[in-house]
PDB file of C-alpha atoms in Angstrom:
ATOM      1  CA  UNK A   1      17.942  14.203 -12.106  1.00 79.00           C
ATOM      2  CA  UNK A   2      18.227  12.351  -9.265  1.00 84.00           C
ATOM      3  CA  UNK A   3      17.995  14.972  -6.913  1.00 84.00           C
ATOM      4  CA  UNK A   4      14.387  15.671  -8.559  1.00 83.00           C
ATOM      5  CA  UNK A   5      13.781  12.249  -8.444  1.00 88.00           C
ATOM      6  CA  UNK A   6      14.128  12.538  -4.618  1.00 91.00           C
ATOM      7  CA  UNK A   7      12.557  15.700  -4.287  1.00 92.00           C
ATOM      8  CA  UNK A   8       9.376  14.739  -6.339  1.00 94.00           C
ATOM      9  CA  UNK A   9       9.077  11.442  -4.433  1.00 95.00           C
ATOM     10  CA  UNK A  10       9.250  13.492  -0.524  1.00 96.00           C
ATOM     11  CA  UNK A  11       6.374  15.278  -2.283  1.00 96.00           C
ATOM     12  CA  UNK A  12       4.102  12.906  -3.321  1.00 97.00           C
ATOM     13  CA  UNK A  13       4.924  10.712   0.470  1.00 97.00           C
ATOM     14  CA  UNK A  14       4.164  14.207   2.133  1.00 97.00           C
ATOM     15  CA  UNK A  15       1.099  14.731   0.163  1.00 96.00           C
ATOM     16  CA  UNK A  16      -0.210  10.928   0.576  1.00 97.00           C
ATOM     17  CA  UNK A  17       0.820  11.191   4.281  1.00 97.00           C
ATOM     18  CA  UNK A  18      -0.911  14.484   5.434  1.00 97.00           C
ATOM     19  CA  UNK A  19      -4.460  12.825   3.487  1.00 96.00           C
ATOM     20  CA  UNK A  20      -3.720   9.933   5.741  1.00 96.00           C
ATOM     21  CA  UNK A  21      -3.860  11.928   8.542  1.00 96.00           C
ATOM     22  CA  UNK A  22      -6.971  13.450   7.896  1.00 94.00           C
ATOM     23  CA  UNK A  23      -5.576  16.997   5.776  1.00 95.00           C
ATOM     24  CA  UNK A  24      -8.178  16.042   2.753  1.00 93.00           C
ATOM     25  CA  UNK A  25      -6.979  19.467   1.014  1.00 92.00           C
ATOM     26  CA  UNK A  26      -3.438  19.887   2.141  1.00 95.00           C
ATOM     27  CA  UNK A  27      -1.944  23.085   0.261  1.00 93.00           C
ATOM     28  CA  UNK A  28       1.243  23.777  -0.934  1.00 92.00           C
ATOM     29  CA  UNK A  29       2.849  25.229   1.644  1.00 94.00           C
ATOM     30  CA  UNK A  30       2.071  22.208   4.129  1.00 96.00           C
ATOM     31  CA  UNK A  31       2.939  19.833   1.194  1.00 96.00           C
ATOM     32  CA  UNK A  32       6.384  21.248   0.669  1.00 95.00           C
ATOM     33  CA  UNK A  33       6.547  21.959   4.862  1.00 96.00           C
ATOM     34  CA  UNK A  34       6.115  17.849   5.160  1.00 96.00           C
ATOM     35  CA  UNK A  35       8.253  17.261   2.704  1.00 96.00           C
ATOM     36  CA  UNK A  36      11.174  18.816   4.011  1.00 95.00           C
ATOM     37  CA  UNK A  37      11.048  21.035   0.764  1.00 95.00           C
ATOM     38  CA  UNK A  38      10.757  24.836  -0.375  1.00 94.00           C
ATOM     39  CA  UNK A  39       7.186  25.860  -2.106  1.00 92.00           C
ATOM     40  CA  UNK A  40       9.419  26.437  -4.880  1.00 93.00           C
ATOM     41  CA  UNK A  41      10.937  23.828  -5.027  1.00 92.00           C
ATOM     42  CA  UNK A  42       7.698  21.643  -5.338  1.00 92.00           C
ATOM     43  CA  UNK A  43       6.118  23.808  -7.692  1.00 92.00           C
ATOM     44  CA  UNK A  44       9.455  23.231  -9.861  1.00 91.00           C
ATOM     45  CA  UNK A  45       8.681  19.502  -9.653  1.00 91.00           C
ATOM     46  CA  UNK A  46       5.200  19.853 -10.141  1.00 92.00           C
ATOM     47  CA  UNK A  47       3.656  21.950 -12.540  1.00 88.00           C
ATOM     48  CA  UNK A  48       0.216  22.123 -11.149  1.00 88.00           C
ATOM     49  CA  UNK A  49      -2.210  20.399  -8.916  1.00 86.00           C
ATOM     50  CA  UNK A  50      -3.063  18.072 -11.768  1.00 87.00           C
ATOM     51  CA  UNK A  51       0.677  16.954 -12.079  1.00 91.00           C
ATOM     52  CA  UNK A  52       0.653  16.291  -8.129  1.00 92.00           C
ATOM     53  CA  UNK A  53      -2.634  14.618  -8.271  1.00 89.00           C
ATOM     54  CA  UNK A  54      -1.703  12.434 -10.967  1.00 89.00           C
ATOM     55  CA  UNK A  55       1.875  11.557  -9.193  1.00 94.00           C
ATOM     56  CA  UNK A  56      -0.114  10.838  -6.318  1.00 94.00           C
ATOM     57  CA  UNK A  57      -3.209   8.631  -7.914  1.00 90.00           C
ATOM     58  CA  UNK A  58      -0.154   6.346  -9.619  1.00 91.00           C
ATOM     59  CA  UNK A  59       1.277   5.721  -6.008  1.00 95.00           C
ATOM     60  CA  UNK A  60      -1.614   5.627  -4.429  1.00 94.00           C
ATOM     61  CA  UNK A  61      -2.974   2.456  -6.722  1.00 90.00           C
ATOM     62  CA  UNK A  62       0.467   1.228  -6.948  1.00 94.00           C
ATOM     63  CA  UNK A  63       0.356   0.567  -3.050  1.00 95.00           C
ATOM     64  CA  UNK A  64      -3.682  -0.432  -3.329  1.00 92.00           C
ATOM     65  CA  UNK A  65      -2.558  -2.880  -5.971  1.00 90.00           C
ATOM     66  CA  UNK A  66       0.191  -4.838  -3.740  1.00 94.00           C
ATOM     67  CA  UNK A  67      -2.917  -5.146  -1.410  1.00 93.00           C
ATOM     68  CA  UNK A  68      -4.763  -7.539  -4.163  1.00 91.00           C
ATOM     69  CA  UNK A  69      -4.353 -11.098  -3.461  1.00 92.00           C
ATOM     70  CA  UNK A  70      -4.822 -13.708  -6.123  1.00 93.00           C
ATOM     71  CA  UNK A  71      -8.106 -15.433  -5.487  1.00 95.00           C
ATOM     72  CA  UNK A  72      -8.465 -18.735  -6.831  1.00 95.00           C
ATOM     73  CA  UNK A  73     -11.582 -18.843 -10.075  1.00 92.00           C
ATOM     74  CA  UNK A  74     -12.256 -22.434  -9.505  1.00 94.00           C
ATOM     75  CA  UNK A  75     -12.998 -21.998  -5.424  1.00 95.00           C
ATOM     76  CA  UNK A  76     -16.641 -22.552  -5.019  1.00 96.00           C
ATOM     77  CA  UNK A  77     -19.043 -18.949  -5.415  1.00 95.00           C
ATOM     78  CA  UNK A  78     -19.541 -18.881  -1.748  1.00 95.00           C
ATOM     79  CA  UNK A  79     -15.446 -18.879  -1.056  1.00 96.00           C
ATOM     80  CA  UNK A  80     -14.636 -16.234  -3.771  1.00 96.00           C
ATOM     81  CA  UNK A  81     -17.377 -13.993  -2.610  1.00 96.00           C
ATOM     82  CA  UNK A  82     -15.895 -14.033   1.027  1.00 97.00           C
ATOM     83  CA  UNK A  83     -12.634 -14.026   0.071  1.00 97.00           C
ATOM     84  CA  UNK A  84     -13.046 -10.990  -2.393  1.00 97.00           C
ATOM     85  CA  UNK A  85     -15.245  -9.047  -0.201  1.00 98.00           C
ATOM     86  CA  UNK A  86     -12.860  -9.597   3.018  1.00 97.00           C
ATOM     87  CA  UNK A  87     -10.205  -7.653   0.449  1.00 97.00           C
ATOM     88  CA  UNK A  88     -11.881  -5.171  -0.985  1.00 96.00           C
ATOM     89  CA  UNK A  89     -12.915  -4.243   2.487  1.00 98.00           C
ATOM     90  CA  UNK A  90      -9.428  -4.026   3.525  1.00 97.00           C
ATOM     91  CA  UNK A  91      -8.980  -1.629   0.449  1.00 96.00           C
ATOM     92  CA  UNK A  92     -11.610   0.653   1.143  1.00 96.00           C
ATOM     93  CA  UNK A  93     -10.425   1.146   4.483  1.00 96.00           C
ATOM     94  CA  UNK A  94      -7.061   1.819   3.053  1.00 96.00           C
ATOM     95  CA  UNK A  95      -8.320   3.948   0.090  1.00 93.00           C
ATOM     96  CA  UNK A  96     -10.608   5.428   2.614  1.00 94.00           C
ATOM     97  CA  UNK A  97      -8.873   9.012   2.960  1.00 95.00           C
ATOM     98  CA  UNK A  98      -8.046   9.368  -0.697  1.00 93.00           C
ATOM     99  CA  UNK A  99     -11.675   9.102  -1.678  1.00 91.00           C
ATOM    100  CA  UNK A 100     -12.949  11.498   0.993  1.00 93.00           C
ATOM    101  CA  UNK A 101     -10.230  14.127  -0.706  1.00 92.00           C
ATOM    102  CA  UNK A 102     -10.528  13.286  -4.225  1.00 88.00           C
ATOM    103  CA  UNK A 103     -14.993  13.821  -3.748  1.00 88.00           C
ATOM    104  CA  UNK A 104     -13.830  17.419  -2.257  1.00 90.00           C
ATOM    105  CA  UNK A 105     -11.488  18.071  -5.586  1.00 87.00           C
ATOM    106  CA  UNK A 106     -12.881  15.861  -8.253  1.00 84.00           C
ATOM    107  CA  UNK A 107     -15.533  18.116  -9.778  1.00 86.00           C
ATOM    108  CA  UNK A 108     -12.133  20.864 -10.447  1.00 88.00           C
ATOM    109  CA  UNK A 109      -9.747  18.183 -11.439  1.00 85.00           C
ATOM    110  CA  UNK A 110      -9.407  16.276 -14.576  1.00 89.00           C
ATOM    111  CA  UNK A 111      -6.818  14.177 -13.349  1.00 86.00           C
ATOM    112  CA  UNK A 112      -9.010  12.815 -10.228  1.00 83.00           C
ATOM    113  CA  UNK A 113     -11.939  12.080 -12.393  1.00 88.00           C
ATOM    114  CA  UNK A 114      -9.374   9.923 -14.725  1.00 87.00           C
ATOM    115  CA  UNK A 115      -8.247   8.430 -11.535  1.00 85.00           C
ATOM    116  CA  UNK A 116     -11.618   7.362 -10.510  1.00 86.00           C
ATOM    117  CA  UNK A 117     -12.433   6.207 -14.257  1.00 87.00           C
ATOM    118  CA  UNK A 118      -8.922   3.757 -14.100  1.00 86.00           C
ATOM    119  CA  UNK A 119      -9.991   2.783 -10.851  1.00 86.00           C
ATOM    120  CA  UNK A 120     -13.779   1.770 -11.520  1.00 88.00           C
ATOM    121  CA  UNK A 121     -12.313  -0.559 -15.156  1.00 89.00           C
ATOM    122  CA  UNK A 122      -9.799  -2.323 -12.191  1.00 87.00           C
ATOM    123  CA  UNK A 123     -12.315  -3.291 -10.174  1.00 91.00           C
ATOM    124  CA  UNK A 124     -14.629  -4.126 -13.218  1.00 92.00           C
ATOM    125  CA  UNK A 125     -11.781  -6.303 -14.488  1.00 91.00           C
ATOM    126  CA  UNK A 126     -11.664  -8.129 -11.369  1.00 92.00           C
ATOM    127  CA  UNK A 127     -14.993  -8.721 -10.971  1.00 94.00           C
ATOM    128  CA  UNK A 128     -15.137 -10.362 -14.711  1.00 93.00           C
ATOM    129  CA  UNK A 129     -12.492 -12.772 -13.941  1.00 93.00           C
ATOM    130  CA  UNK A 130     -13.345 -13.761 -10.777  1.00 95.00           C
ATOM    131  CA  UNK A 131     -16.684 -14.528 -11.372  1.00 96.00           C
ATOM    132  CA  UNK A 132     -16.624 -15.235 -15.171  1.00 94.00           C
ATOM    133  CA  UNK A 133     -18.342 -18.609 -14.503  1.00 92.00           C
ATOM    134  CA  UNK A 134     -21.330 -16.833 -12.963  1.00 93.00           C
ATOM    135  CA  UNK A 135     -21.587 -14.287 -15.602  1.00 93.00           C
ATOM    136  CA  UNK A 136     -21.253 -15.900 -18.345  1.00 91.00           C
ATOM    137  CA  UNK A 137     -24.891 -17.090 -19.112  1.00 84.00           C
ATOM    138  CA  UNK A 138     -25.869 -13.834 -18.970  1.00 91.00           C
ATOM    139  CA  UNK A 139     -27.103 -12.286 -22.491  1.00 92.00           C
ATOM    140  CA  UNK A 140     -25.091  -8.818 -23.181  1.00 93.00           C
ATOM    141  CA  UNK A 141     -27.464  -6.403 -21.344  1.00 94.00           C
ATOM    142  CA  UNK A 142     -28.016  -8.144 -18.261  1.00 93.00           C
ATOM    143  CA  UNK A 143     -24.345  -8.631 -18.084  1.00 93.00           C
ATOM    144  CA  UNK A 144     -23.404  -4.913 -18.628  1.00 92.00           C
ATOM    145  CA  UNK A 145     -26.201  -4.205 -15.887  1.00 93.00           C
ATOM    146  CA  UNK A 146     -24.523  -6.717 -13.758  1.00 94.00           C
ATOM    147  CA  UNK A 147     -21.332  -5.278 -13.768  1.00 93.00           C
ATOM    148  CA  UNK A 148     -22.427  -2.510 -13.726  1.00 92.00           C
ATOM    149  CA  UNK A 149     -24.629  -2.740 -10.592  1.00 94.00           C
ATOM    150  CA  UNK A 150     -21.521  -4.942  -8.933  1.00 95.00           C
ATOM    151  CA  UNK A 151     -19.019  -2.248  -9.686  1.00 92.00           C
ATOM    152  CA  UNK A 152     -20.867   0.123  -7.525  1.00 92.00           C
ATOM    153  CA  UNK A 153     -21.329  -2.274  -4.676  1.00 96.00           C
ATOM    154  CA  UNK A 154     -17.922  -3.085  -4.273  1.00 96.00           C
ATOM    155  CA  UNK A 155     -16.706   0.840  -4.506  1.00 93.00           C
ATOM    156  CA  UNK A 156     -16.494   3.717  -2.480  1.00 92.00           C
ATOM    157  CA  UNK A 157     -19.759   5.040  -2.982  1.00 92.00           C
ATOM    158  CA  UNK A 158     -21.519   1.666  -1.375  1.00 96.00           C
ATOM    159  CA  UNK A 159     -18.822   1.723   1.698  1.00 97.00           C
ATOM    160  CA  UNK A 160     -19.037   4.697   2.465  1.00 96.00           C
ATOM    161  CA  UNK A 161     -22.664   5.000   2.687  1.00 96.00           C
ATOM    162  CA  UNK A 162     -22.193   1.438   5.100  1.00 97.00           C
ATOM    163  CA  UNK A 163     -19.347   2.838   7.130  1.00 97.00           C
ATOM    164  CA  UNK A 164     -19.797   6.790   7.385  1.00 95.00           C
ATOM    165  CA  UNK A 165     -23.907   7.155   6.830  1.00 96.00           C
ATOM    166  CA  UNK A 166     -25.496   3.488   8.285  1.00 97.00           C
ATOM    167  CA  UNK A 167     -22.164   3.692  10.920  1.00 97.00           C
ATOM    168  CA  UNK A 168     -21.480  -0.096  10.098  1.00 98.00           C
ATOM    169  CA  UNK A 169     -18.306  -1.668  11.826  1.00 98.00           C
ATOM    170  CA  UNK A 170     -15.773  -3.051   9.041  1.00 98.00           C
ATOM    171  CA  UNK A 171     -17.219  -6.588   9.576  1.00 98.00           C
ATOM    172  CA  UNK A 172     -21.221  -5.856   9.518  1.00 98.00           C
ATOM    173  CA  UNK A 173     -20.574  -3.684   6.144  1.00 98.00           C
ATOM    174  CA  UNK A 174     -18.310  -6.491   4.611  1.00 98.00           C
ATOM    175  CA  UNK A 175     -21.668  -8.309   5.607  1.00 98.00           C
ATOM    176  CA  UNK A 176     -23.581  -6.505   3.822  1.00 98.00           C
ATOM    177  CA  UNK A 177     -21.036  -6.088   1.159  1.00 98.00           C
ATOM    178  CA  UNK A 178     -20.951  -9.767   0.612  1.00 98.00           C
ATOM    179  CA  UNK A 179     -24.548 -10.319   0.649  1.00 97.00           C
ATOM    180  CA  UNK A 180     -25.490  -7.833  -2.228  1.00 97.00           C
ATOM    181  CA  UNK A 181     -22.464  -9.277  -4.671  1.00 97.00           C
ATOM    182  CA  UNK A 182     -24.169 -12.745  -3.739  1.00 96.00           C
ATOM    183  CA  UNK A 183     -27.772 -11.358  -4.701  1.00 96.00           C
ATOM    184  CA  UNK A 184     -26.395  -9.778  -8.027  1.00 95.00           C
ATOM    185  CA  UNK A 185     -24.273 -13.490  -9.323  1.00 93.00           C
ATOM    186  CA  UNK A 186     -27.243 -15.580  -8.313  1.00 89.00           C
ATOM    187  CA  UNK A 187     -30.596 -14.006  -9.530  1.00 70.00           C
ATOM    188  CA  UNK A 188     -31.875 -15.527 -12.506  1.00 57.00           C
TER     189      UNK A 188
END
């Protein structure tokens, strides 16, 4: 058991590392190559793609999770929104590769539209706490349409289209990041 332990976790390192380096639909063969591992061996650890994508999605928000400072409610709006924007910058840059691949394999994979589902509710249940104060005098539709409208500006869709389409440095789309979460807490 601890053999496959081993063997599953060279897999899911080779996988995460060949997506780093720009592989966004690494196959098998290059999977088990990386990880020092026969095809068959892989496949015995991992009983499809959607087993290997889900491995993969846990470690891949386990590491984007020891990325998430504590940021302090009671700072003043202006703080928080800097301080949460600076961060998720930092992990959109670091999810950055992951996202291209999983938008090539999503609309075939179950498991990476789950992924993205878990993913959106943790960034929705930051947003809530951080900036209950701000939404809380908001009746039950405009907050849903808040959150709503905040959870895609602070997600992959929104930086990508500021990084890869408007080719904004990290800094001018945090900008711009920052600026549209400040428009959404503070319109009447």
């Amino acid at each position: 058991m601890a053999r496959a332990e081993r063997t599953r976790r060279a897999v899911v390192e080779a996988h995460i590392s060949l997506i780093s380096a720009g592989e966004l639909t690494p196959t098998g063969a290059q999977i088990a190559d990386r990880a020092g591992v026969s095809l068959r061996s892989l496949w015995g650890n991992f009983n499809d793609l959607e087993t290997l994508f889900a491995a993969t999605g846990a470690e891949v928000m386990r590491r984007q999770d020891t990325m998430i400072a504590s940021i302090d409610a009671d700072l003043p709006l202006d703080e928080r929104l800097e301080e949460y924007c600076r961060q998720r910058a930092r992990i959109l840059e670091f999810i950055a590769p992951f996202a291209r691949s999983s938008e090539i394999r999503a609309p075939f994979s179950r498991e990476l539209q789950r992924n993205r589902v878990r993913y959106l509710h943790g960034v929705r249940s930051e947003i809530e706490a951080l900036f209950a104060g701000e939404l809380t005098g908001l009746d039950v539709a405009d907050r849903r349409e808040v959150l709503q409208a905040l959870g895609i500006t602070v997600t992959w869709p929104t930086w990508v289209s500021l990084r890869d389409v408007m080719r904004l440095s990290i800094p001018e789309a945090t900008a711009v990041m920052t600026r549209m979460v400040a428009a959404l807490l503070t319109t009447d």
